[in-house]
Amino acid sequence: MTGPIRAIVVDDEPMALARLSRLLREEDGVEVVAECEEGISAVAALRTHCPDVAFLDIRMPGIDGLRLSANAATSDTCVVYVTAHSEHAVHAFETGAVDYLLKPFTVRRLQATLARLRERLNARRPAFPERLSLQSGARLRSVPVHAIDSLIASANYVHVHCGHERLVARETLTAIEARLDPSQFVRIHRSRVVRIGAVRDMELLPSGQYLLRLHNGQKLSGGRSYRDRLRKALGISAPGASEAF
């Protein structure tokens, strides 16, 4: 998979919550986007972040881990149960859980869970090309996708900005966007797509539009109808005056 595994951790025991969160953050390619001590905040975190995986304690007051898994399923989030009680294992796997971690678990056991999780995520995600063929004058260039900063539609062409270089693609923006990983690129306007990692900062304008400044010096405004998907892509839960990345 491309990009980090985005995880939320849910446990009503503060020490267990802190330990698992710390261990996950120490692993390469894992980002903990939320920590929750009870079910209600976990439901909100699932809706806000749409994480790749939820690490759920099973026995919790109110909404327990097994009930939370139903909420995770609706957001296409994988589930790993983390508990000191082995008697729920069969039921847990019947819900389609990736794994069942028994406390206390070792770092090696957690790493095995993450390997299994990556396999699950890779199996469900389509393969996206690592390079695109783009026109540069009379020549056809093979450009690494990670070098692309933005794509801007103009008539029957798309101008592709790679740093301070601009190349031309003779196809529609929609066709190119369909070949790009949506976890790495986001449409901000009907005629503009940006690579998320290329965004330096973002400002909310009085008009309600966002102005994005990219690391290559570009300034691009987003359409108002694209605000929600832009905030979601950049991990912003509520609009603010400005955001830096």
Coordinates of N, CA and C in Angstrom, one line a residue:
M1 N 0.8 -1.2 0.0 CA 0.0 0.0 0.0 C 0.9 1.2 0.0
T2 N 0.3 2.4 -0.5 CA 1.0 3.6 -0.5 C 0.5 4.4 0.7
G3 N 1.4 5.2 1.3 CA 1.0 6.1 2.4 C 1.0 5.3 3.7
P4 N 0.9 5.9 4.9 CA 1.0 5.2 6.1 C -0.4 4.6 6.5
I5 N -0.3 3.6 7.3 CA -1.6 3.0 7.9 C -2.1 4.0 8.9
R6 N -3.3 4.4 8.7 CA -4.0 5.4 9.6 C -4.8 4.6 10.6
A7 N -4.5 4.8 11.9 CA -5.1 4.0 12.9 C -5.8 4.8 14.0
I8 N -6.9 4.3 14.6 CA -7.4 4.8 15.8 C -7.2 3.7 16.9
V9 N -7.0 4.1 18.1 CA -6.9 3.1 19.2 C -8.0 3.4 20.3
V10 N -8.7 2.4 20.7 CA -9.8 2.5 21.6 C -9.6 1.6 22.8
D11 N -9.5 2.1 24.0 CA -9.3 1.3 25.2 C -9.7 2.2 26.4
D12 N -10.5 1.6 27.3 CA -10.9 2.4 28.5 C -9.8 2.3 29.6
E13 N -8.7 1.6 29.4 CA -7.6 1.6 30.4 C -6.6 2.6 29.9
P14 N -6.4 3.7 30.5 CA -5.4 4.7 30.0 C -4.0 4.2 29.8
M15 N -3.5 3.3 30.6 CA -2.1 2.8 30.5 C -2.1 1.9 29.2
A16 N -3.1 1.1 29.0 CA -3.1 0.2 27.8 C -3.2 1.0 26.6
L17 N -4.1 2.0 26.6 CA -4.2 2.9 25.5 C -2.9 3.6 25.1
A18 N -2.2 4.2 26.1 CA -1.0 4.9 25.9 C 0.1 3.9 25.4
R19 N 0.2 2.7 25.9 CA 1.2 1.8 25.4 C 1.0 1.4 24.0
L20 N -0.2 1.0 23.6 CA -0.4 0.6 22.3 C -0.2 1.7 21.3
S21 N -0.7 2.9 21.6 CA -0.5 4.1 20.8 C 1.0 4.4 20.6
R22 N 1.8 4.2 21.7 CA 3.2 4.5 21.6 C 3.9 3.4 20.7
L23 N 3.5 2.2 20.9 CA 4.2 1.1 20.1 C 3.8 1.3 18.6
L24 N 2.6 1.7 18.3 CA 2.2 1.9 16.9 C 3.0 3.1 16.3
R25 N 3.2 4.1 17.0 CA 3.9 5.3 16.5 C 5.4 5.0 16.3
E26 N 5.9 4.0 17.0 CA 7.3 3.6 16.9 C 7.5 2.8 15.6
E27 N 6.4 2.3 15.0 CA 6.5 1.5 13.8 C 6.5 2.4 12.6
D28 N 7.4 2.0 11.6 CA 7.4 2.8 10.4 C 6.1 2.6 9.6
G29 N 5.6 3.6 9.0 CA 4.4 3.5 8.2 C 3.1 3.4 8.9
V30 N 3.1 3.8 10.2 CA 1.8 3.8 10.9 C 1.6 5.2 11.5
E31 N 0.4 5.7 11.4 CA 0.0 7.0 11.9 C -1.2 6.8 12.8
V32 N -1.1 7.2 14.1 CA -2.2 7.1 15.0 C -3.0 8.5 14.9
V33 N -4.2 8.4 14.4 CA -4.9 9.7 14.1 C -5.9 10.0 15.3
A34 N -6.2 9.0 16.2 CA -7.1 9.3 17.3 C -6.9 8.3 18.4
E35 N -7.0 8.7 19.6 CA -7.0 7.8 20.8 C -8.3 8.1 21.6
C36 N -9.1 7.0 21.9 CA -10.4 7.1 22.5 C -10.5 6.2 23.7
E37 N -11.1 6.7 24.8 CA -11.2 5.9 26.0 C -12.6 5.3 26.2
E38 N -13.5 5.6 25.3 CA -14.8 5.1 25.3 C -15.5 5.1 24.0
G39 N -16.6 4.4 23.9 CA -17.2 4.1 22.6 C -17.8 5.3 21.8
I40 N -18.4 6.2 22.5 CA -19.0 7.4 21.9 C -18.0 8.2 21.1
S41 N -16.8 8.5 21.7 CA -15.8 9.2 21.0 C -15.2 8.4 19.9
A42 N -15.2 7.1 20.1 CA -14.6 6.2 19.0 C -15.5 6.2 17.8
V43 N -16.9 6.2 18.0 CA -17.8 6.4 16.8 C -17.5 7.7 16.1
A44 N -17.4 8.8 16.9 CA -17.1 10.0 16.2 C -15.7 10.0 15.5
A45 N -14.7 9.4 16.0 CA -13.4 9.3 15.4 C -13.5 8.5 14.1
L46 N -14.3 7.4 14.1 CA -14.5 6.6 12.9 C -15.1 7.5 11.8
R47 N -16.1 8.3 12.1 CA -16.7 9.1 11.1 C -15.9 10.2 10.6
T48 N -15.1 10.8 11.5 CA -14.2 11.9 11.2 C -13.0 11.5 10.4
H49 N -12.3 10.5 10.8 CA -11.0 10.1 10.2 C -11.1 9.0 9.1
C50 N -12.2 8.2 9.2 CA -12.2 7.0 8.2 C -10.9 6.3 8.2
P51 N -10.4 5.8 9.3 CA -9.1 5.2 9.4 C -9.0 3.9 8.6
D52 N -7.8 3.5 8.4 CA -7.6 2.2 7.8 C -7.9 1.0 8.8
V53 N -7.6 1.3 10.0 CA -7.8 0.2 11.0 C -8.2 0.9 12.4
A54 N -9.0 0.1 13.1 CA -9.3 0.5 14.5 C -8.9 -0.7 15.4
F55 N -8.0 -0.3 16.4 CA -7.6 -1.3 17.4 C -8.6 -1.1 18.6
L56 N -9.4 -2.1 18.8 CA -10.5 -2.0 19.7 C -10.4 -2.9 20.9
D57 N -10.5 -2.4 22.1 CA -10.6 -3.2 23.3 C -12.1 -3.8 23.2
I58 N -12.3 -5.0 23.8 CA -13.6 -5.6 23.7 C -14.5 -5.2 24.9
R59 N -14.0 -5.3 26.1 CA -14.8 -5.0 27.3 C -14.6 -3.6 27.7
M60 N -15.6 -2.8 27.4 CA -15.6 -1.4 27.7 C -17.1 -1.0 28.2
P61 N -17.2 -0.1 29.1 CA -18.5 0.4 29.5 C -19.2 1.1 28.3
G62 N -20.6 0.9 28.2 CA -21.3 1.6 27.2 C -21.2 0.8 25.9
I63 N -20.6 1.4 24.8 CA -20.4 0.7 23.6 C -19.2 -0.1 23.6
D64 N -19.2 -1.4 23.6 CA -18.0 -2.2 23.7 C -17.4 -2.4 22.3
G65 N -16.3 -3.1 22.2 CA -15.6 -3.3 21.0 C -16.3 -4.0 19.9
L66 N -17.1 -5.0 20.3 CA -17.8 -5.8 19.3 C -18.9 -5.0 18.7
R67 N -19.6 -4.1 19.4 CA -20.6 -3.2 18.9 C -19.9 -2.2 18.0
L68 N -18.7 -1.7 18.4 CA -18.0 -0.7 17.6 C -17.6 -1.2 16.3
S69 N -17.4 -2.5 16.2 CA -16.9 -3.1 14.9 C -18.0 -2.9 13.8
A70 N -19.2 -2.8 14.2 CA -20.3 -2.6 13.2 C -20.1 -1.2 12.6
N71 N -19.8 -0.2 13.4 CA -19.5 1.1 12.9 C -18.3 1.2 12.0
A72 N -17.3 0.4 12.4 CA -16.1 0.3 11.6 C -16.4 -0.2 10.2
A73 N -17.2 -1.2 10.2 CA -17.5 -1.9 8.9 C -18.2 -0.9 7.9
T74 N -19.0 0.0 8.4 CA -19.7 0.9 7.5 C -18.8 1.9 6.9
S75 N -17.6 2.2 7.6 CA -16.6 3.1 7.0 C -15.5 2.4 6.3
D76 N -15.6 1.0 6.1 CA -14.6 0.2 5.5 C -13.3 0.2 6.2
T77 N -13.4 0.3 7.5 CA -12.2 0.3 8.4 C -12.0 -1.2 8.9
C78 N -10.7 -1.6 8.8 CA -10.4 -2.9 9.3 C -10.4 -2.9 10.9
V79 N -10.5 -4.0 11.5 CA -10.6 -4.1 13.0 C -9.6 -5.1 13.5
V80 N -8.8 -4.7 14.5 CA -8.0 -5.5 15.3 C -8.5 -5.4 16.7
Y81 N -8.9 -6.6 17.3 CA -9.3 -6.6 18.7 C -8.1 -6.7 19.6
V82 N -8.1 -6.0 20.7 CA -7.0 -6.0 21.7 C -7.7 -6.2 23.1
T83 N -7.5 -7.4 23.7 CA -8.2 -7.7 24.9 C -7.4 -8.6 25.8
A84 N -7.7 -8.7 27.1 CA -7.1 -9.7 28.0 C -8.0 -10.9 28.1
H85 N -9.1 -11.0 27.4 CA -10.1 -12.1 27.5 C -10.1 -12.9 26.2
S86 N -9.8 -14.1 26.3 CA -9.7 -15.0 25.1 C -11.0 -15.5 24.6
E87 N -12.0 -15.5 25.5 CA -13.3 -16.2 25.2 C -14.1 -15.6 24.1
H88 N -13.7 -14.3 23.7 CA -14.4 -13.7 22.6 C -13.8 -13.9 21.2
A89 N -12.8 -14.7 21.1 CA -12.0 -14.8 19.9 C -12.8 -15.3 18.7
V90 N -13.6 -16.4 18.9 CA -14.4 -16.9 17.8 C -15.4 -15.9 17.3
H91 N -16.1 -15.2 18.2 CA -17.1 -14.2 17.8 C -16.4 -13.1 17.1
A92 N -15.2 -12.7 17.6 CA -14.4 -11.6 17.0 C -14.1 -11.9 15.5
F93 N -13.6 -13.1 15.3 CA -13.2 -13.4 13.9 C -14.4 -13.6 13.0
E94 N -15.6 -13.9 13.6 CA -16.8 -14.0 12.8 C -17.2 -12.6 12.2
T95 N -16.7 -11.6 12.9 CA -17.0 -10.2 12.4 C -16.0 -9.8 11.3
G96 N -15.1 -10.6 11.0 CA -14.1 -10.3 9.9 C -12.9 -9.6 10.4
A97 N -12.6 -9.7 11.7 CA -11.4 -9.0 12.2 C -10.1 -9.4 11.6
V98 N -9.2 -8.5 11.5 CA -7.9 -8.9 10.9 C -7.1 -9.7 11.9
D99 N -7.2 -9.4 13.2 CA -6.4 -10.1 14.2 C -7.1 -9.9 15.6
Y100 N -6.6 -10.7 16.5 CA -7.1 -10.7 17.9 C -5.8 -10.7 18.8
L101 N -5.5 -9.6 19.4 CA -4.3 -9.5 20.2 C -4.7 -9.7 21.7
L102 N -4.0 -10.6 22.3 CA -4.3 -10.9 23.7 C -3.2 -10.1 24.5
K103 N -3.7 -9.3 25.5 CA -2.9 -8.6 26.4 C -2.3 -9.6 27.5
P104 N -1.0 -9.5 27.9 CA -0.1 -8.5 27.3 C 0.6 -9.1 26.1
F105 N 0.8 -8.3 25.0 CA 1.3 -8.8 23.8 C 2.7 -8.2 23.6
T106 N 3.6 -8.9 22.8 CA 4.9 -8.4 22.6 C 5.0 -7.5 21.3
V107 N 6.1 -6.8 21.2 CA 6.2 -6.0 20.0 C 6.2 -6.8 18.7
R108 N 6.9 -8.0 18.8 CA 6.9 -8.9 17.7 C 5.5 -9.4 17.3
R109 N 4.7 -9.6 18.3 CA 3.3 -10.0 18.0 C 2.5 -8.9 17.3
L110 N 2.8 -7.7 17.8 CA 2.1 -6.5 17.1 C 2.6 -6.3 15.7
Q111 N 3.9 -6.5 15.5 CA 4.4 -6.4 14.1 C 3.8 -7.5 13.2
A112 N 3.6 -8.7 13.7 CA 2.9 -9.7 12.9 C 1.5 -9.3 12.5
T113 N 0.8 -8.6 13.5 CA -0.5 -8.1 13.2 C -0.5 -7.0 12.1
L114 N 0.5 -6.1 12.2 CA 0.6 -5.1 11.2 C 0.9 -5.7 9.8
A115 N 1.7 -6.7 9.7 CA 2.0 -7.4 8.4 C 0.7 -8.0 7.9
R116 N -0.1 -8.6 8.7 CA -1.3 -9.2 8.3 C -2.3 -8.1 7.8
L117 N -2.3 -6.9 8.5 CA -3.1 -5.8 8.1 C -2.7 -5.3 6.8
R118 N -1.4 -5.1 6.5 CA -0.9 -4.6 5.2 C -1.4 -5.5 4.1
E119 N -1.3 -6.8 4.3 CA -1.8 -7.8 3.3 C -3.3 -7.5 3.0
R120 N -4.1 -7.3 4.0 CA -5.5 -7.1 3.9 C -5.7 -5.8 3.1
L121 N -5.0 -4.7 3.4 CA -5.2 -3.5 2.8 C -4.8 -3.5 1.3
N122 N -3.6 -4.2 1.1 CA -3.1 -4.3 -0.3 C -4.1 -5.1 -1.2
A123 N -4.7 -6.1 -0.6 CA -5.6 -6.9 -1.4 C -6.9 -6.2 -1.8
R124 N -7.3 -5.2 -1.0 CA -8.5 -4.5 -1.3 C -8.3 -3.2 -2.1
R125 N -7.1 -2.8 -2.3 CA -6.8 -1.5 -3.0 C -6.4 -1.8 -4.4
P126 N -6.9 -1.1 -5.4 CA -6.4 -1.3 -6.7 C -5.0 -0.8 -6.9
A127 N -4.3 -1.4 -7.9 CA -2.9 -1.0 -8.2 C -2.9 0.3 -9.0
F128 N -2.1 1.3 -8.6 CA -2.0 2.5 -9.4 C -0.6 2.6 -10.0
P129 N -0.5 3.2 -11.2 CA 0.8 3.3 -11.8 C 1.7 4.2 -11.0
E130 N 3.0 3.8 -11.1 CA 4.0 4.7 -10.4 C 4.6 5.8 -11.4
R131 N 4.3 5.7 -12.7 CA 4.7 6.7 -13.6 C 3.6 7.0 -14.6
L132 N 3.6 8.2 -15.1 CA 2.7 8.6 -16.2 C 3.5 9.0 -17.4
S133 N 3.0 8.7 -18.6 CA 3.6 9.2 -19.8 C 3.0 10.6 -20.2
L134 N 3.8 11.6 -20.3 CA 3.3 13.0 -20.6 C 4.1 13.6 -21.7
Q135 N 3.5 14.5 -22.4 CA 4.1 15.2 -23.5 C 5.0 16.3 -23.0
S136 N 6.2 16.4 -23.6 CA 7.1 17.5 -23.3 C 7.7 18.0 -24.6
G137 N 7.1 19.0 -25.3 CA 7.4 19.4 -26.6 C 7.1 18.3 -27.6
A138 N 8.1 17.8 -28.4 CA 7.8 16.8 -29.3 C 8.1 15.4 -28.7
R139 N 8.5 15.4 -27.5 CA 8.9 14.1 -26.8 C 7.8 13.6 -25.8
L140 N 7.9 12.3 -25.6 CA 7.0 11.7 -24.6 C 7.8 11.4 -23.4
R141 N 7.4 12.0 -22.2 CA 8.2 11.8 -21.0 C 7.5 10.8 -20.1
S142 N 8.3 10.0 -19.4 CA 7.8 9.1 -18.3 C 8.1 9.8 -17.0
V143 N 7.0 10.2 -16.3 CA 7.2 11.0 -15.1 C 6.7 10.2 -13.9
P144 N 7.6 10.2 -12.8 CA 7.2 9.5 -11.6 C 6.0 10.2 -11.0
V145 N 5.0 9.5 -10.6 CA 3.8 10.1 -10.0 C 4.1 10.9 -8.8
H146 N 5.0 10.5 -8.0 CA 5.3 11.2 -6.7 C 6.0 12.5 -7.0
A147 N 6.4 12.8 -8.3 CA 7.0 14.1 -8.6 C 6.0 15.1 -9.1
I148 N 4.7 14.6 -9.3 CA 3.7 15.5 -9.7 C 3.1 16.4 -8.6
D149 N 3.0 17.7 -8.8 CA 2.5 18.6 -7.7 C 1.0 18.9 -8.0
S150 N 0.7 19.2 -9.2 CA -0.7 19.5 -9.5 C -1.0 19.2 -11.0
L151 N -2.3 19.1 -11.3 CA -2.8 18.9 -12.6 C -3.9 19.9 -12.9
I152 N -3.8 20.7 -13.9 CA -4.8 21.7 -14.2 C -5.3 21.6 -15.6
A153 N -6.6 21.4 -15.7 CA -7.3 21.2 -17.0 C -7.3 22.5 -17.8
S154 N -7.1 22.4 -19.1 CA -7.2 23.6 -20.0 C -7.6 23.1 -21.3
A155 N -8.9 23.4 -21.7 CA -9.5 23.0 -22.9 C -9.4 21.5 -23.0
N156 N -8.7 20.9 -24.1 CA -8.6 19.5 -24.2 C -7.3 18.9 -23.7
Y157 N -6.6 19.7 -22.9 CA -5.3 19.2 -22.4 C -5.3 19.4 -20.9
V158 N -4.3 18.7 -20.3 CA -4.1 18.9 -18.8 C -2.6 19.3 -18.7
H159 N -2.4 20.4 -18.0 CA -1.1 20.9 -17.6 C -0.7 20.2 -16.3
V160 N 0.4 19.5 -16.4 CA 0.9 18.7 -15.2 C 2.2 19.4 -14.7
H161 N 2.1 19.9 -13.4 CA 3.2 20.7 -12.8 C 4.0 19.7 -12.0
C162 N 5.3 19.7 -12.3 CA 6.3 18.8 -11.5 C 7.4 19.8 -11.1
G163 N 7.3 20.2 -9.9 CA 8.3 21.3 -9.4 C 8.0 22.5 -10.2
H164 N 9.1 23.0 -10.9 CA 8.9 24.2 -11.7 C 8.8 23.9 -13.2
E165 N 8.6 22.6 -13.5 CA 8.4 22.2 -14.9 C 6.9 21.9 -15.1
R166 N 6.5 22.3 -16.4 CA 5.1 22.0 -16.8 C 5.1 21.2 -18.0
L167 N 4.4 20.0 -17.9 CA 4.2 19.1 -19.0 C 2.8 19.1 -19.4
V168 N 2.5 18.5 -20.6 CA 1.2 18.5 -21.2 C 0.7 17.1 -21.4
A169 N -0.5 16.8 -20.9 CA -1.1 15.5 -21.2 C -2.3 15.7 -22.1
R170 N -2.4 14.9 -23.2 CA -3.5 15.1 -24.2 C -4.6 14.1 -23.8
E171 N -5.2 14.3 -22.6 CA -6.4 13.5 -22.2 C -7.1 14.4 -21.1
T172 N -8.3 13.9 -20.7 CA -9.0 14.7 -19.8 C -8.5 14.5 -18.4
L173 N -8.8 15.5 -17.5 CA -8.4 15.5 -16.1 C -9.1 14.3 -15.4
T174 N -10.3 14.0 -15.8 CA -11.0 12.9 -15.1 C -10.3 11.6 -15.4
A175 N -9.9 11.4 -16.7 CA -9.2 10.2 -17.1 C -7.9 10.0 -16.3
I176 N -7.1 11.1 -16.2 CA -5.9 11.0 -15.4 C -6.1 10.7 -13.9
E177 N -7.1 11.4 -13.4 CA -7.4 11.3 -12.0 C -7.8 9.8 -11.6
A178 N -8.5 9.2 -12.5 CA -8.9 7.8 -12.3 C -7.6 6.9 -12.2
R179 N -6.5 7.3 -12.7 CA -5.3 6.5 -12.6 C -4.4 6.8 -11.5
L180 N -4.8 7.8 -10.7 CA -4.0 8.3 -9.5 C -4.6 7.7 -8.2
D181 N -3.7 7.5 -7.3 CA -4.1 7.0 -6.0 C -4.9 8.1 -5.2
P182 N -6.2 7.8 -4.8 CA -6.9 8.9 -4.1 C -6.4 9.2 -2.7
S183 N -5.6 8.3 -2.2 CA -5.0 8.6 -0.9 C -3.8 9.6 -1.0
Q184 N -3.4 9.8 -2.3 CA -2.3 10.7 -2.5 C -2.7 12.0 -3.3
F185 N -3.8 11.9 -4.0 CA -4.2 13.1 -4.8 C -5.7 13.4 -4.5
V186 N -6.0 14.7 -4.6 CA -7.4 15.1 -4.3 C -7.8 16.2 -5.3
R187 N -9.0 16.1 -5.8 CA -9.5 17.2 -6.7 C -10.0 18.3 -5.8
I188 N -9.6 19.5 -6.0 CA -10.0 20.7 -5.2 C -10.9 21.6 -6.0
H189 N -11.1 21.3 -7.3 CA -11.9 22.2 -8.2 C -12.2 21.3 -9.4
R190 N -13.2 21.7 -10.1 CA -13.6 20.8 -11.3 C -12.4 20.8 -12.3
S191 N -11.5 21.7 -12.3 CA -10.4 21.8 -13.2 C -9.0 21.6 -12.6
R192 N -9.0 21.2 -11.3 CA -7.7 21.2 -10.6 C -7.6 19.9 -9.6
V193 N -6.5 19.3 -9.7 CA -6.2 18.2 -8.8 C -4.8 18.4 -8.2
V194 N -4.6 18.2 -6.9 CA -3.3 18.4 -6.3 C -2.8 17.1 -5.6
R195 N -1.5 17.0 -5.5 CA -0.9 15.9 -4.7 C -0.9 16.4 -3.3
I196 N -1.5 15.6 -2.4 CA -1.7 16.0 -1.0 C -0.3 16.4 -0.3
G197 N 0.7 15.6 -0.6 CA 2.0 15.9 0.0 C 2.7 17.1 -0.6
A198 N 2.2 17.7 -1.7 CA 2.7 18.9 -2.2 C 2.2 20.2 -1.6
V199 N 1.2 20.1 -0.8 CA 0.5 21.2 -0.1 C 1.4 21.7 1.0
R200 N 1.8 23.0 1.0 CA 2.6 23.6 2.1 C 1.6 24.2 3.2
D201 N 0.7 24.9 2.7 CA -0.3 25.5 3.7 C -1.6 25.8 3.0
M202 N -2.6 26.2 3.7 CA -4.0 26.4 3.2 C -4.6 27.5 4.0
E203 N -5.3 28.4 3.3 CA -6.0 29.5 3.9 C -7.5 29.6 3.5
L204 N -8.3 29.8 4.5 CA -9.8 29.9 4.2 C -10.0 31.4 3.8
L205 N -10.5 31.6 2.6 CA -10.8 33.0 2.1 C -12.2 33.4 2.6
P206 N -12.5 34.7 2.6 CA -13.8 35.2 2.9 C -14.9 34.7 2.0
S207 N -14.6 34.3 0.8 CA -15.5 33.8 -0.1 C -16.0 32.4 0.2
G208 N -15.3 31.8 1.2 CA -15.6 30.4 1.6 C -14.7 29.4 0.8
Q209 N -13.9 29.8 -0.1 CA -13.0 29.0 -0.8 C -11.7 28.8 -0.1
Y210 N -10.9 27.8 -0.4 CA -9.6 27.6 0.2 C -8.6 28.0 -0.8
L211 N -7.5 28.7 -0.3 CA -6.4 29.0 -1.2 C -5.2 28.1 -0.7
L212 N -4.7 27.2 -1.6 CA -3.6 26.3 -1.3 C -2.3 26.9 -1.8
R213 N -1.3 26.8 -1.0 CA 0.1 27.2 -1.4 C 0.9 25.9 -1.5
L214 N 1.5 25.6 -2.6 CA 2.2 24.4 -2.8 C 3.7 24.7 -2.5
H215 N 4.5 23.6 -2.3 CA 5.9 23.8 -2.0 C 6.6 24.3 -3.3
N216 N 6.1 24.1 -4.5 CA 6.7 24.6 -5.7 C 6.4 26.0 -6.0
G217 N 5.7 26.7 -5.1 CA 5.3 28.1 -5.3 C 4.0 28.4 -5.9
Q218 N 3.3 27.3 -6.3 CA 1.9 27.5 -6.9 C 0.9 27.9 -5.9
K219 N 0.0 28.8 -6.3 CA -1.2 29.1 -5.5 C -2.4 28.7 -6.2
L220 N -3.2 27.9 -5.6 CA -4.4 27.3 -6.3 C -5.6 27.5 -5.4
S221 N -6.7 28.0 -5.9 CA -7.9 28.1 -5.1 C -8.8 26.9 -5.4
G222 N -9.5 26.5 -4.4 CA -10.4 25.3 -4.5 C -11.8 25.7 -4.6
G223 N -12.6 24.9 -5.3 CA -14.0 25.2 -5.4 C -14.8 25.0 -4.1
R224 N -15.8 25.7 -3.8 CA -16.5 25.6 -2.6 C -17.2 24.2 -2.4
S225 N -17.6 23.6 -3.6 CA -18.2 22.3 -3.5 C -17.2 21.2 -3.2
Y226 N -15.9 21.5 -3.2 CA -14.9 20.5 -3.0 C -14.3 20.7 -1.6
R227 N -14.8 21.6 -0.8 CA -14.2 21.9 0.5 C -14.2 20.7 1.5
D228 N -15.3 20.0 1.5 CA -15.3 18.8 2.5 C -14.3 17.7 2.1
R229 N -14.2 17.4 0.8 CA -13.3 16.4 0.4 C -11.8 16.8 0.7
L230 N -11.6 18.1 0.5 CA -10.2 18.7 0.7 C -9.9 18.6 2.2
R231 N -10.8 19.0 3.1 CA -10.5 18.9 4.5 C -10.3 17.5 4.9
K232 N -11.1 16.6 4.4 CA -10.9 15.2 4.7 C -9.5 14.7 4.3
A233 N -9.1 15.0 3.1 CA -7.9 14.5 2.5 C -6.7 15.1 3.3
L234 N -6.8 16.3 3.9 CA -5.7 16.9 4.6 C -5.9 16.7 6.1
G235 N -6.9 15.9 6.5 CA -7.0 15.6 7.9 C -7.5 16.7 8.8
I236 N -8.3 17.6 8.2 CA -8.8 18.8 9.0 C -10.3 18.6 9.3
S237 N -10.6 18.5 10.6 CA -12.0 18.1 11.0 C -12.9 19.3 10.9
A238 N -12.4 20.5 11.0 CA -13.3 21.7 11.0 C -12.6 22.8 10.3
P239 N -13.3 23.7 9.6 CA -12.6 24.8 8.9 C -12.0 25.8 9.9
G240 N -10.8 26.3 9.5 CA -10.1 27.3 10.3 C -9.6 28.4 9.4
A241 N -9.0 29.4 10.0 CA -8.5 30.6 9.2 C -7.3 30.1 8.3
S242 N -6.5 29.3 8.8 CA -5.3 28.8 8.0 C -4.8 27.5 8.6
E243 N -4.2 26.7 7.8 CA -3.6 25.5 8.2 C -2.2 25.3 7.5
A244 N -1.2 24.9 8.3 CA 0.1 24.6 7.7 C 0.4 23.1 7.8
F245 N 1.1 22.6 6.8 CA 1.4 21.1 6.8 C 2.9 20.9 6.7

